[in-house]
Amino acid sequence: MSVLFLTMLFQRGSARGQSVLMAVCKWLGTLAPTILFGVIFAFDIYVILLGIVCSVFDILYIVVLAKWKEGPLVHA
């Protein structure tokens, strides 16, 4: 899902309908279950690794979206 948000941003060429706040909430929505089910309830390395990978793409999406809001990254 995290990769798809990045793909959507680049394919549409516009950040219309997307916000940095939404991106941060999406990341927190990934981070919370990762901590809860990967660390607190039981130590599960698979959940932790999957959460880390998703978090990397979520953070990348936040950074790219924030830069995009300043102005398009690709100039025609």
mmCIF file with all atom_site columns, C-alpha atoms in Angstrom:
data_model
loop_
_atom_site.group_PDB
_atom_site.id
_atom_site.type_symbol
_atom_site.label_atom_id
_atom_site.label_alt_id
_atom_site.label_comp_id
_atom_site.label_asym_id
_atom_site.label_entity_id
_atom_site.label_seq_id
_atom_site.pdbx_PDB_ins_code
_atom_site.Cartn_x
_atom_site.Cartn_y
_atom_site.Cartn_z
_atom_site.occupancy
_atom_site.B_iso_or_equiv
_atom_site.pdbx_formal_charge
_atom_site.auth_seq_id
_atom_site.auth_comp_id
_atom_site.auth_asym_id
_atom_site.auth_atom_id
_atom_site.pdbx_PDB_model_num
ATOM 1  C CA . MET A 1 1  ? 0.000  0.000   0.000   1.00 0.00 ? 1  MET A CA 1
ATOM 2  C CA . SER A 1 2  ? 2.821  2.388   0.848   1.00 0.00 ? 2  SER A CA 1
ATOM 3  C CA . VAL A 1 3  ? 4.463  1.873   -2.536  1.00 0.00 ? 3  VAL A CA 1
ATOM 4  C CA . LEU A 1 4  ? 1.119  2.420   -4.264  1.00 0.00 ? 4  LEU A CA 1
ATOM 5  C CA . PHE A 1 5  ? 0.756  5.880   -2.727  1.00 0.00 ? 5  PHE A CA 1
ATOM 6  C CA . LEU A 1 6  ? 4.150  6.849   -4.158  1.00 0.00 ? 6  LEU A CA 1
ATOM 7  C CA . THR A 1 7  ? 3.209  5.350   -7.518  1.00 0.00 ? 7  THR A CA 1
ATOM 8  C CA . MET A 1 8  ? -0.084 7.248   -7.535  1.00 0.00 ? 8  MET A CA 1
ATOM 9  C CA . LEU A 1 9  ? 1.665  10.529  -6.786  1.00 0.00 ? 9  LEU A CA 1
ATOM 10 C CA . PHE A 1 10 ? 4.112  10.130  -9.666  1.00 0.00 ? 10 PHE A CA 1
ATOM 11 C CA . GLN A 1 11 ? 1.572  8.771   -12.172 1.00 0.00 ? 11 GLN A CA 1
ATOM 12 C CA . ARG A 1 12 ? -0.954 11.539  -11.519 1.00 0.00 ? 12 ARG A CA 1
ATOM 13 C CA . GLY A 1 13 ? 1.735  14.201  -11.520 1.00 0.00 ? 13 GLY A CA 1
ATOM 14 C CA . SER A 1 14 ? -0.237 16.070  -8.905  1.00 0.00 ? 14 SER A CA 1
ATOM 15 C CA . ALA A 1 15 ? -0.630 16.058  -5.130  1.00 0.00 ? 15 ALA A CA 1
ATOM 16 C CA . ARG A 1 16 ? -4.282 17.089  -5.416  1.00 0.00 ? 16 ARG A CA 1
ATOM 17 C CA . GLY A 1 17 ? -6.393 15.398  -2.747  1.00 0.00 ? 17 GLY A CA 1
ATOM 18 C CA . GLN A 1 18 ? -3.334 14.387  -0.744  1.00 0.00 ? 18 GLN A CA 1
ATOM 19 C CA . SER A 1 19 ? -1.877 16.077  2.300   1.00 0.00 ? 19 SER A CA 1
ATOM 20 C CA . VAL A 1 20 ? 1.188  15.696  4.460   1.00 0.00 ? 20 VAL A CA 1
ATOM 21 C CA . LEU A 1 21 ? -1.085 15.272  7.502   1.00 0.00 ? 21 LEU A CA 1
ATOM 22 C CA . MET A 1 22 ? -2.808 12.342  5.798   1.00 0.00 ? 22 MET A CA 1
ATOM 23 C CA . ALA A 1 23 ? 0.577  10.828  4.969   1.00 0.00 ? 23 ALA A CA 1
ATOM 24 C CA . VAL A 1 24 ? 1.751  11.141  8.584   1.00 0.00 ? 24 VAL A CA 1
ATOM 25 C CA . CYS A 1 25 ? -1.492 9.555   9.828   1.00 0.00 ? 25 CYS A CA 1
ATOM 26 C CA . LYS A 1 26 ? -1.000 6.713   7.334   1.00 0.00 ? 26 LYS A CA 1
ATOM 27 C CA . TRP A 1 27 ? 2.498  6.162   8.710   1.00 0.00 ? 27 TRP A CA 1
ATOM 28 C CA . LEU A 1 28 ? 1.253  6.182   12.312  1.00 0.00 ? 28 LEU A CA 1
ATOM 29 C CA . GLY A 1 29 ? -1.435 3.702   11.255  1.00 0.00 ? 29 GLY A CA 1
ATOM 30 C CA . THR A 1 30 ? 1.338  1.384   10.102  1.00 0.00 ? 30 THR A CA 1
ATOM 31 C CA . LEU A 1 31 ? 3.632  2.025   13.047  1.00 0.00 ? 31 LEU A CA 1
ATOM 32 C CA . ALA A 1 32 ? 1.056  1.392   15.801  1.00 0.00 ? 32 ALA A CA 1
ATOM 33 C CA . PRO A 1 33 ? 0.153  -2.215  14.830  1.00 0.00 ? 33 PRO A CA 1
ATOM 34 C CA . THR A 1 34 ? 3.827  -2.949  14.166  1.00 0.00 ? 34 THR A CA 1
ATOM 35 C CA . ILE A 1 35 ? 4.729  -1.992  17.721  1.00 0.00 ? 35 ILE A CA 1
ATOM 36 C CA . LEU A 1 36 ? 1.612  -3.568  19.222  1.00 0.00 ? 36 LEU A CA 1
ATOM 37 C CA . PHE A 1 37 ? 1.744  -6.953  17.490  1.00 0.00 ? 37 PHE A CA 1
ATOM 38 C CA . GLY A 1 38 ? 5.469  -7.143  16.781  1.00 0.00 ? 38 GLY A CA 1
ATOM 39 C CA . VAL A 1 39 ? 6.821  -6.063  20.163  1.00 0.00 ? 39 VAL A CA 1
ATOM 40 C CA . ILE A 1 40 ? 4.221  -5.719  22.928  1.00 0.00 ? 40 ILE A CA 1
ATOM 41 C CA . PHE A 1 41 ? 1.980  -8.786  22.524  1.00 0.00 ? 41 PHE A CA 1
ATOM 42 C CA . ALA A 1 42 ? 4.697  -11.091 21.282  1.00 0.00 ? 42 ALA A CA 1
ATOM 43 C CA . PHE A 1 43 ? 8.083  -10.563 19.710  1.00 0.00 ? 43 PHE A CA 1
ATOM 44 C CA . ASP A 1 44 ? 7.489  -11.366 16.048  1.00 0.00 ? 44 ASP A CA 1
ATOM 45 C CA . ILE A 1 45 ? 10.406 -10.570 13.767  1.00 0.00 ? 45 ILE A CA 1
ATOM 46 C CA . TYR A 1 46 ? 8.260  -10.970 10.629  1.00 0.00 ? 46 TYR A CA 1
ATOM 47 C CA . VAL A 1 47 ? 5.803  -8.287  11.780  1.00 0.00 ? 47 VAL A CA 1
ATOM 48 C CA . ILE A 1 48 ? 8.669  -6.015  12.823  1.00 0.00 ? 48 ILE A CA 1
ATOM 49 C CA . LEU A 1 49 ? 10.519 -6.370  9.500   1.00 0.00 ? 49 LEU A CA 1
ATOM 50 C CA . LEU A 1 50 ? 7.348  -5.847  7.487   1.00 0.00 ? 50 LEU A CA 1
ATOM 51 C CA . GLY A 1 51 ? 6.543  -2.785  9.591   1.00 0.00 ? 51 GLY A CA 1
ATOM 52 C CA . ILE A 1 52 ? 10.026 -1.386  9.030   1.00 0.00 ? 52 ILE A CA 1
ATOM 53 C CA . VAL A 1 53 ? 9.780  -1.848  5.265   1.00 0.00 ? 53 VAL A CA 1
ATOM 54 C CA . CYS A 1 54 ? 6.347  -0.198  5.177   1.00 0.00 ? 54 CYS A CA 1
ATOM 55 C CA . SER A 1 55 ? 7.565  2.605   7.438   1.00 0.00 ? 55 SER A CA 1
ATOM 56 C CA . VAL A 1 56 ? 10.487 3.323   5.107   1.00 0.00 ? 56 VAL A CA 1
ATOM 57 C CA . PHE A 1 57 ? 8.098  3.761   2.183   1.00 0.00 ? 57 PHE A CA 1
ATOM 58 C CA . ASP A 1 58 ? 5.653  5.773   4.314   1.00 0.00 ? 58 ASP A CA 1
ATOM 59 C CA . ILE A 1 59 ? 8.422  8.154   5.391   1.00 0.00 ? 59 ILE A CA 1
ATOM 60 C CA . LEU A 1 60 ? 9.621  8.392   1.794   1.00 0.00 ? 60 LEU A CA 1
ATOM 61 C CA . TYR A 1 61 ? 6.048  9.245   0.775   1.00 0.00 ? 61 TYR A CA 1
ATOM 62 C CA . ILE A 1 62 ? 5.880  11.961  3.464   1.00 0.00 ? 62 ILE A CA 1
ATOM 63 C CA . VAL A 1 63 ? 9.156  13.512  2.286   1.00 0.00 ? 63 VAL A CA 1
ATOM 64 C CA . VAL A 1 64 ? 8.292  13.355  -1.418  1.00 0.00 ? 64 VAL A CA 1
ATOM 65 C CA . LEU A 1 65 ? 4.794  14.730  -0.804  1.00 0.00 ? 65 LEU A CA 1
ATOM 66 C CA . ALA A 1 66 ? 6.132  17.598  1.301   1.00 0.00 ? 66 ALA A CA 1
ATOM 67 C CA . LYS A 1 67 ? 8.650  18.462  -1.425  1.00 0.00 ? 67 LYS A CA 1
ATOM 68 C CA . TRP A 1 68 ? 5.933  18.129  -4.073  1.00 0.00 ? 68 TRP A CA 1
ATOM 69 C CA . LYS A 1 69 ? 3.711  20.585  -2.212  1.00 0.00 ? 69 LYS A CA 1
ATOM 70 C CA . GLU A 1 70 ? 6.545  23.125  -2.503  1.00 0.00 ? 70 GLU A CA 1
ATOM 71 C CA . GLY A 1 71 ? 6.575  22.615  -6.271  1.00 0.00 ? 71 GLY A CA 1
ATOM 72 C CA . PRO A 1 72 ? 6.618  19.736  -8.785  1.00 0.00 ? 72 PRO A CA 1
ATOM 73 C CA . LEU A 1 73 ? 9.751  17.619  -8.639  1.00 0.00 ? 73 LEU A CA 1
ATOM 74 C CA . VAL A 1 74 ? 9.793  16.951  -12.383 1.00 0.00 ? 74 VAL A CA 1
ATOM 75 C CA . HIS A 1 75 ? 9.960  19.970  -14.659 1.00 0.00 ? 75 HIS A CA 1
ATOM 76 C CA . ALA A 1 76 ? 8.736  19.530  -18.224 1.00 0.00 ? 76 ALA A CA 1
#
